[in-house]
């Protein structure tokens, strides 16, 4: 088959963006320009509104991929004498633990199997047992499997123990509701190129104002210092260092489209529909998803690899790519899997097409036996 369009990215960022989003990158902006700085201001405001956090939190954008923003949040908001508890049920949790080690923050982990959600009761017990823990760093949707951790319950347990919560909501923000009026958090971290469907290139941290205000001088990095970035932005409306101007303009457009679509409920409904089509369709093709439905977030789905002696992810990937769809490798250490993202501008027709493409490749694989 010859492709007449770019392949759809069934990957959890970068993902398929709309033509309108891509077209908004066709203009060059000066970083001092007041029109550009108005865009930055609008993005910051709207991101706070999406989390109902306008009165309580500040939005600090940061250049780079999502991990840069997670590292900046920990390096800025956790005091150097702080102690971070990281519940772990996947690779992104492990990445946070590694960030804590690299930054020299005291770290404790709470280890789970990759198909077990973090339990609020375990967090409450761990906090009660160790009064030196100051922060809990939680991954909301663990993208390495697609498992959903119960944010509201965990946030309540952390607040009840008088500790602070930092949430890596990278792959959930905008699609799964995070309401700062109901969920206490010191920081929620996400990025442009995930469920808000912008291009990758900037992260952002929604930080409780009081926590941010007392974080001056904590960061051991200049470029990753959120307090400094925030102060400078408040003072000048500009980014401290060169902003990813095209990404910022396209992210602004993506957020406008998000609001036009109906915000979080609409985005969630679209992804849930994608997820249903995907799981139903691939189950019909004889594949099995890794997680039970009750803990599956409608963001990305892990499937067991086809049980076939000739299967290799690389050739499977290439064959599905030739049909116009880009899959994502699995990230489990113990079983062979692959992943399919539900996010991005593809919708029902794109998802049905993806299921058909995988079905066709599976049929070829089985016929080759
Ligand atoms: C995408 C993602 C990140 C950030 O990854 P980058 O490669 O740095 O963009 C962090 N946490 C989660 C849960 C993610 O899905």
CSV table of C-alpha atoms and ligand atoms in Angstrom, one decimal:
chain,number,residue,atom,x,y,z
A,1,UNK,CA,0.0,0.0,0.0
A,2,UNK,CA,1.3,3.5,-0.8
A,3,UNK,CA,0.6,6.0,1.8
A,4,UNK,CA,-1.2,9.2,0.7
A,5,UNK,CA,-1.2,10.7,4.2
A,6,UNK,CA,1.2,10.9,7.1
A,7,UNK,CA,0.7,7.9,9.4
A,8,UNK,CA,-1.4,8.3,12.5
A,9,UNK,CA,0.6,8.3,15.7
A,10,UNK,CA,-0.9,5.9,18.1
A,11,UNK,CA,1.7,6.9,20.6
A,12,UNK,CA,1.4,8.8,23.9
A,13,UNK,CA,3.1,12.0,22.7
A,14,UNK,CA,4.2,13.1,20.3
A,15,UNK,CA,0.8,12.4,18.9
A,16,UNK,CA,-1.3,13.3,15.8
A,17,UNK,CA,-2.2,16.9,15.9
A,18,UNK,CA,-4.9,18.8,13.9
A,19,UNK,CA,-4.0,20.6,10.7
A,20,UNK,CA,-5.1,23.9,12.4
A,21,UNK,CA,-2.5,23.2,15.2
A,22,UNK,CA,0.2,22.4,12.7
A,23,UNK,CA,-0.6,25.5,10.6
A,24,UNK,CA,-0.2,27.7,13.6
A,25,UNK,CA,3.5,26.9,13.5
A,26,UNK,CA,4.0,28.7,10.2
A,27,UNK,CA,4.7,32.0,11.7
A,28,UNK,CA,7.9,33.2,13.4
A,29,UNK,CA,7.5,35.1,16.6
A,30,UNK,CA,9.9,37.3,18.5
A,31,UNK,CA,10.2,36.4,22.1
A,32,UNK,CA,10.0,40.1,23.2
A,33,UNK,CA,7.0,40.7,21.1
A,34,UNK,CA,3.9,41.7,23.1
A,35,UNK,CA,1.6,39.6,20.9
A,36,UNK,CA,3.7,36.5,21.7
A,37,UNK,CA,3.8,37.3,25.4
A,38,UNK,CA,0.0,37.7,25.3
A,39,UNK,CA,-0.2,34.1,24.0
A,40,UNK,CA,2.0,32.9,26.9
A,41,UNK,CA,-0.2,34.7,29.3
A,42,UNK,CA,-3.4,33.2,27.8
A,43,UNK,CA,-2.0,29.7,27.9
A,44,UNK,CA,-1.0,30.1,31.6
A,45,UNK,CA,-4.5,31.3,32.4
A,46,UNK,CA,-6.3,28.7,30.5
A,47,UNK,CA,-4.2,25.8,32.0
A,48,UNK,CA,-5.1,27.0,35.5
A,49,UNK,CA,-8.8,27.2,34.5
A,50,UNK,CA,-8.8,23.7,33.1
A,51,UNK,CA,-7.7,22.5,36.6
A,52,UNK,CA,-10.0,25.0,38.4
A,53,UNK,CA,-6.9,26.4,40.1
A,54,UNK,CA,-7.0,30.0,39.1
A,55,UNK,CA,-7.4,31.4,42.6
A,56,UNK,CA,-4.9,29.1,44.4
A,57,UNK,CA,-2.2,28.0,42.0
A,58,UNK,CA,0.3,29.5,39.5
A,59,UNK,CA,1.1,28.1,36.1
A,60,UNK,CA,4.8,28.0,35.4
A,61,UNK,CA,5.7,26.9,31.8
A,62,UNK,CA,9.1,25.4,31.1
A,63,UNK,CA,11.0,24.7,27.9
A,64,UNK,CA,11.7,21.0,27.2
A,65,UNK,CA,9.9,17.7,27.3
A,66,UNK,CA,7.7,16.6,30.2
A,67,UNK,CA,10.5,15.1,32.2
A,68,UNK,CA,12.2,18.5,32.4
A,69,UNK,CA,9.1,19.9,34.1
A,70,UNK,CA,8.8,17.0,36.5
A,71,UNK,CA,12.5,17.3,37.4
A,72,UNK,CA,12.1,21.1,37.8
A,73,UNK,CA,9.0,20.6,40.1
A,74,UNK,CA,10.9,18.3,42.4
A,75,UNK,CA,14.1,20.3,42.3
A,76,UNK,CA,12.2,23.5,43.1
A,77,UNK,CA,9.3,22.5,45.4
A,78,UNK,CA,10.9,19.8,47.5
A,79,UNK,CA,13.4,21.4,50.0
A,80,UNK,CA,16.9,20.0,49.9
A,81,UNK,CA,16.2,18.5,53.3
A,82,UNK,CA,12.8,17.1,52.0
A,83,UNK,CA,12.0,13.4,51.8
A,84,UNK,CA,9.9,12.1,48.9
A,85,UNK,CA,7.7,9.0,48.9
A,86,UNK,CA,7.3,7.5,45.4
A,87,UNK,CA,4.7,4.8,45.0
A,88,UNK,CA,5.9,2.7,42.0
A,89,UNK,CA,3.8,0.7,39.5
A,90,UNK,CA,5.7,1.5,36.3
A,91,UNK,CA,8.5,3.1,34.4
A,92,UNK,CA,7.4,6.8,34.9
A,93,UNK,CA,7.2,6.3,38.7
A,94,UNK,CA,10.7,4.8,38.5
A,95,UNK,CA,11.8,7.9,36.6
A,96,UNK,CA,10.6,10.1,39.4
A,97,UNK,CA,12.5,8.0,41.9
A,98,UNK,CA,15.6,8.4,39.7
A,99,UNK,CA,15.1,12.2,39.6
A,100,UNK,CA,15.0,12.3,43.4
A,101,UNK,CA,18.2,10.3,43.6
A,102,UNK,CA,20.0,12.5,41.0
A,103,UNK,CA,18.9,15.6,42.9
A,104,UNK,CA,20.0,14.2,46.2
A,105,UNK,CA,16.5,14.2,47.8
A,106,UNK,CA,15.9,11.6,50.4
A,107,UNK,CA,13.7,8.9,48.7
A,108,UNK,CA,11.4,6.1,49.8
A,109,UNK,CA,9.5,3.9,47.4
A,110,UNK,CA,6.4,1.8,47.8
A,111,UNK,CA,6.6,-1.0,45.2
A,112,UNK,CA,3.6,-2.5,43.4
A,113,UNK,CA,3.2,-4.9,40.5
A,114,UNK,CA,2.7,-3.2,37.2
A,115,UNK,CA,-1.0,-4.3,37.1
A,116,UNK,CA,-1.8,-3.1,40.6
A,117,UNK,CA,-3.0,0.5,41.2
A,118,UNK,CA,-1.5,2.5,44.1
A,119,UNK,CA,-3.7,2.2,47.2
A,120,UNK,CA,-4.5,5.3,49.3
A,121,UNK,CA,-4.4,3.2,52.4
A,122,UNK,CA,-0.8,2.1,51.8
A,123,UNK,CA,0.2,5.8,51.4
A,124,UNK,CA,-1.6,6.7,54.6
A,125,UNK,CA,0.2,3.9,56.5
A,126,UNK,CA,3.6,4.8,55.0
A,127,UNK,CA,3.2,8.5,56.0
A,128,UNK,CA,2.1,7.6,59.5
A,129,UNK,CA,5.1,5.2,59.9
A,130,UNK,CA,7.6,7.8,58.7
A,131,UNK,CA,7.1,11.4,59.8
A,132,UNK,CA,10.2,12.5,57.9
A,133,UNK,CA,8.4,12.1,54.6
A,134,UNK,CA,7.5,15.6,53.4
A,135,UNK,CA,6.2,14.9,49.8
A,136,UNK,CA,4.5,12.2,47.9
A,137,UNK,CA,5.2,12.1,44.1
A,138,UNK,CA,2.5,10.3,42.2
A,139,UNK,CA,2.0,9.4,38.6
A,140,UNK,CA,-1.7,9.8,37.8
A,141,UNK,CA,-1.9,7.6,34.7
A,142,UNK,CA,1.2,5.3,34.4
A,143,UNK,CA,1.7,5.5,30.7
A,144,UNK,CA,4.0,2.5,30.6
A,145,UNK,CA,0.9,0.3,31.1
A,146,UNK,CA,-2.1,2.6,30.9
A,147,UNK,CA,-3.0,2.0,34.6
A,148,UNK,CA,-5.0,4.7,36.4
A,149,UNK,CA,-3.9,5.5,40.0
A,150,UNK,CA,-6.7,6.8,42.2
A,151,UNK,CA,-5.7,10.4,42.5
A,152,UNK,CA,-8.5,11.8,44.6
A,153,UNK,CA,-8.2,9.2,47.3
A,154,UNK,CA,-4.4,9.4,47.4
A,155,UNK,CA,-4.6,13.3,47.5
A,156,UNK,CA,-7.0,13.1,50.4
A,157,UNK,CA,-4.7,10.7,52.3
A,158,UNK,CA,-1.6,12.9,51.7
A,159,UNK,CA,-3.5,16.0,52.8
A,160,UNK,CA,-4.9,14.3,55.9
A,161,UNK,CA,-1.3,13.4,56.9
A,162,UNK,CA,-0.3,17.0,56.4
A,163,UNK,CA,2.1,16.3,53.6
A,164,UNK,CA,2.5,17.7,50.1
A,165,UNK,CA,1.5,16.0,46.8
A,166,UNK,CA,3.3,16.4,43.5
A,167,UNK,CA,1.4,14.8,40.6
A,168,UNK,CA,2.9,13.7,37.3
A,169,UNK,CA,-0.4,14.1,35.3
A,170,UNK,CA,1.5,14.1,32.0
A,171,UNK,CA,-0.7,11.6,30.2
A,172,UNK,CA,-4.0,12.5,32.0
A,173,UNK,CA,-4.2,16.3,32.2
A,174,UNK,CA,-7.0,17.6,30.0
A,175,UNK,CA,-8.6,14.2,29.5
A,176,UNK,CA,-9.2,13.1,33.1
A,177,UNK,CA,-10.6,15.7,35.5
A,178,UNK,CA,-8.2,17.2,38.0
A,179,UNK,CA,-10.1,19.7,40.0
A,180,UNK,CA,-7.9,21.7,42.4
A,181,UNK,CA,-11.0,22.7,44.4
A,182,UNK,CA,-11.5,19.1,45.4
A,183,UNK,CA,-8.0,17.6,45.1
A,184,UNK,CA,-5.3,19.2,47.3
A,185,UNK,CA,-2.0,19.3,45.5
A,186,UNK,CA,1.3,21.3,45.7
A,187,UNK,CA,1.9,20.7,42.0
A,188,UNK,CA,0.5,19.1,39.0
A,189,UNK,CA,2.9,18.6,36.1
A,190,UNK,CA,2.0,18.1,32.4
A,191,UNK,CA,3.2,19.0,28.9
A,192,UNK,CA,2.1,20.4,25.6
A,193,UNK,CA,2.2,17.3,23.5
A,194,UNK,CA,-0.1,14.9,25.4
A,195,UNK,CA,-3.9,15.0,26.0
A,196,UNK,CA,-4.1,18.7,25.1
A,197,UNK,CA,-2.9,17.6,21.6
A,198,UNK,CA,-0.2,20.3,21.0
A,199,UNK,CA,3.3,19.6,19.6
A,200,UNK,CA,5.9,18.5,22.2
A,201,UNK,CA,8.4,21.0,23.5
A,202,UNK,CA,7.0,22.7,26.6
A,203,UNK,CA,6.0,21.4,30.0
A,204,UNK,CA,4.1,23.3,32.7
A,205,UNK,CA,3.7,23.1,36.4
A,206,UNK,CA,0.6,24.2,38.2
A,207,UNK,CA,2.0,25.0,41.6
A,208,UNK,CA,0.2,26.1,44.7
A,209,UNK,CA,1.1,29.8,45.2
A,210,UNK,CA,2.2,29.4,48.8
A,211,UNK,CA,4.5,26.4,47.9
A,212,UNK,CA,6.0,28.3,45.0
A,213,UNK,CA,6.5,31.5,47.0
A,214,UNK,CA,8.6,29.7,49.6
A,215,UNK,CA,10.7,27.8,47.1
A,216,UNK,CA,13.2,30.6,46.3
A,217,UNK,CA,16.8,29.4,46.3
A,218,UNK,CA,15.9,25.7,46.6
A,219,UNK,CA,16.8,24.7,43.0
A,220,UNK,CA,20.4,23.7,42.4
A,221,UNK,CA,19.8,24.4,38.7
A,222,UNK,CA,19.4,27.8,37.1
A,223,UNK,CA,17.6,26.7,33.9
A,224,UNK,CA,15.3,24.3,35.8
A,225,UNK,CA,14.4,26.8,38.6
A,226,UNK,CA,10.6,27.2,38.5
A,227,UNK,CA,10.7,29.9,41.2
A,228,UNK,CA,13.0,32.0,39.1
A,229,UNK,CA,11.1,31.3,35.9
A,230,UNK,CA,7.9,32.3,37.7
A,231,UNK,CA,9.2,35.6,39.1
A,232,UNK,CA,10.7,36.6,35.8
A,233,UNK,CA,7.5,35.9,34.0
A,234,UNK,CA,5.4,37.8,36.5
A,235,UNK,CA,7.7,40.8,36.2
A,236,UNK,CA,8.3,40.8,32.4
A,237,UNK,CA,5.5,38.6,30.9
A,238,UNK,CA,8.4,37.0,29.0
A,239,UNK,CA,10.1,33.6,29.3
A,240,UNK,CA,13.5,33.8,31.0
A,241,UNK,CA,15.4,32.1,28.2
A,242,UNK,CA,14.5,31.5,24.6
A,243,UNK,CA,10.9,30.1,24.4
A,244,UNK,CA,9.9,27.4,21.9
A,245,UNK,CA,7.9,30.0,20.1
A,246,UNK,CA,6.3,27.8,17.4
A,247,UNK,CA,5.4,25.2,20.0
A,248,UNK,CA,3.9,27.8,22.3
A,249,UNK,CA,1.8,29.3,19.4
A,250,UNK,CA,0.6,25.8,18.4
A,251,UNK,CA,-0.2,24.8,21.9
A,252,UNK,CA,-2.3,28.0,22.3
A,253,UNK,CA,-4.2,26.9,19.2
A,254,UNK,CA,-4.6,23.3,20.5
A,255,UNK,CA,-6.0,24.6,23.8
A,256,UNK,CA,-8.5,26.8,21.9
A,257,UNK,CA,-9.6,23.8,20.0
A,258,UNK,CA,-9.8,21.8,23.2
A,259,UNK,CA,-12.2,24.4,24.7
A,260,UNK,CA,-14.2,24.6,21.5
A,261,UNK,CA,-14.6,20.8,21.5
A,262,UNK,CA,-16.1,21.0,25.0
A,263,UNK,CA,-13.1,20.8,27.3
A,264,UNK,CA,-12.3,17.8,29.6
A,265,UNK,CA,-15.7,16.0,29.4
A,266,UNK,CA,-15.6,16.0,25.6
A,267,UNK,CA,-11.9,15.0,25.4
A,268,UNK,CA,-12.5,12.2,27.9
A,269,UNK,CA,-15.5,10.9,25.9
A,270,UNK,CA,-13.6,10.9,22.7
A,271,UNK,CA,-10.7,9.0,24.2
A,272,UNK,CA,-13.0,6.5,26.0
A,273,UNK,CA,-14.7,5.8,22.6
A,274,UNK,CA,-11.3,5.3,21.0
A,275,UNK,CA,-10.3,3.0,23.9
A,276,UNK,CA,-13.5,1.0,23.6
A,277,UNK,CA,-13.1,0.6,19.8
A,278,UNK,CA,-9.5,-0.4,20.2
A,279,UNK,CA,-10.0,-3.0,23.0
A,280,UNK,CA,-13.2,-4.5,21.4
A,281,UNK,CA,-11.6,-4.6,18.0
A,282,UNK,CA,-8.3,-6.1,18.9
A,283,UNK,CA,-10.0,-8.6,21.3
A,284,UNK,CA,-12.1,-9.7,18.3
A,285,UNK,CA,-8.8,-10.2,16.4
A,286,UNK,CA,-7.7,-12.6,19.2
A,287,UNK,CA,-5.5,-10.2,21.2
A,288,UNK,CA,-5.7,-9.7,24.9
A,289,UNK,CA,-5.2,-6.4,26.8
A,290,UNK,CA,-3.0,-6.4,29.9
A,291,UNK,CA,-5.1,-4.6,32.4
A,292,UNK,CA,-8.6,-5.3,33.7
A,293,UNK,CA,-11.2,-2.7,32.6
A,294,UNK,CA,-11.7,-1.2,36.0
A,295,UNK,CA,-8.1,0.1,36.3
A,296,UNK,CA,-7.5,0.9,32.5
A,297,UNK,CA,-7.3,4.6,31.8
A,298,UNK,CA,-8.7,5.6,28.4
A,299,UNK,CA,-5.2,6.9,27.4
A,300,UNK,CA,-3.1,4.1,26.2
A,301,UNK,CA,-3.7,0.3,26.1
A,302,UNK,CA,-1.1,-2.4,26.6
A,303,UNK,CA,-1.7,-5.6,24.7
A,304,UNK,CA,0.0,-9.0,25.0
A,305,UNK,CA,2.0,-9.6,21.8
A,306,UNK,CA,0.4,-12.0,19.4
A,307,UNK,CA,1.2,-15.6,20.5
A,308,UNK,CA,3.0,-16.6,17.4
A,309,UNK,CA,6.5,-17.9,16.9
A,310,UNK,CA,7.2,-15.5,14.0
A,311,UNK,CA,6.2,-12.4,15.9
A,312,UNK,CA,8.7,-9.7,16.5
A,313,UNK,CA,7.6,-6.1,17.5
A,314,UNK,CA,9.9,-4.6,14.8
A,315,UNK,CA,8.4,-6.4,11.8
A,316,UNK,CA,4.8,-6.1,13.3
A,317,UNK,CA,5.5,-2.3,13.7
A,318,UNK,CA,6.8,-1.9,10.2
A,319,UNK,CA,3.8,-3.8,8.7
A,320,UNK,CA,1.3,-1.7,10.6
A,321,UNK,CA,3.2,1.4,9.7
A,322,UNK,CA,2.9,0.5,6.0
A,323,UNK,CA,-0.9,0.6,6.7
A,324,UNK,CA,-0.6,4.1,8.0
A,325,UNK,CA,-0.5,3.6,11.8
A,326,UNK,CA,2.4,4.0,14.2
A,327,UNK,CA,2.3,1.7,17.2
A,328,UNK,CA,4.3,1.9,20.4
A,329,UNK,CA,6.6,-0.8,21.9
A,330,UNK,CA,5.7,-2.4,25.2
A,331,UNK,CA,7.5,-1.4,28.4
A,332,UNK,CA,7.0,-4.4,30.7
A,333,UNK,CA,10.0,-6.3,31.7
A,334,UNK,CA,8.4,-9.7,32.3
A,335,UNK,CA,6.0,-10.2,29.3
A,336,UNK,CA,6.2,-9.3,25.6
A,337,UNK,CA,3.6,-6.5,24.9
A,338,UNK,CA,2.9,-3.6,22.6
A,339,UNK,CA,1.0,-0.4,23.3
A,340,UNK,CA,-1.6,1.6,21.4
A,341,UNK,CA,-2.4,5.2,22.3
A,342,UNK,CA,-6.0,6.4,22.4
A,343,UNK,CA,-5.0,10.1,22.3
A,344,UNK,CA,-4.5,12.5,19.5
A,345,UNK,CA,-6.5,13.8,16.6
A,346,UNK,CA,-7.8,10.6,15.1
A,347,UNK,CA,-11.2,9.9,16.4
A,348,UNK,CA,-13.5,7.1,15.6
A,349,UNK,CA,-12.6,6.6,12.0
A,350,UNK,CA,-8.9,6.6,12.7
A,351,UNK,CA,-9.3,4.1,15.5
A,352,UNK,CA,-11.5,1.8,13.3
A,353,UNK,CA,-8.8,2.0,10.6
A,354,UNK,CA,-6.1,1.2,13.2
A,355,UNK,CA,-8.0,-1.9,14.3
A,356,UNK,CA,-8.4,-3.0,10.7
A,357,UNK,CA,-4.7,-2.4,10.0
A,358,UNK,CA,-3.6,-4.5,13.0
A,359,UNK,CA,-6.1,-7.2,12.0
A,360,UNK,CA,-4.7,-7.3,8.5
A,361,UNK,CA,-1.2,-7.7,9.7
A,362,UNK,CA,-2.2,-10.4,12.2
A,363,UNK,CA,-3.9,-12.3,9.5
A,364,UNK,CA,-0.7,-12.1,7.4
A,365,UNK,CA,1.3,-13.3,10.4
A,366,UNK,CA,-1.0,-16.3,11.0
A,367,UNK,CA,-1.1,-17.2,7.3
A,368,UNK,CA,2.7,-17.3,7.2
A,369,UNK,CA,2.8,-20.0,9.8
B,1,LIG,C1,5.1,11.4,28.6
B,1,LIG,C2,5.3,11.3,30.0
B,1,LIG,C3,6.3,11.9,30.8
B,1,LIG,C4,7.3,12.8,30.1
B,1,LIG,O1,8.1,12.1,29.2
B,1,LIG,P1,9.0,13.0,28.2
B,1,LIG,O2,9.5,11.9,27.3
B,1,LIG,O3,9.9,13.7,28.9
B,1,LIG,O4,8.0,13.9,27.5
B,1,LIG,C5,6.3,11.8,32.1
B,1,LIG,N1,5.4,11.1,32.8
B,1,LIG,C6,4.4,10.4,32.1
B,1,LIG,C7,3.4,9.6,32.9
B,1,LIG,C8,4.3,10.5,30.7
B,1,LIG,O5,3.3,9.9,30.1
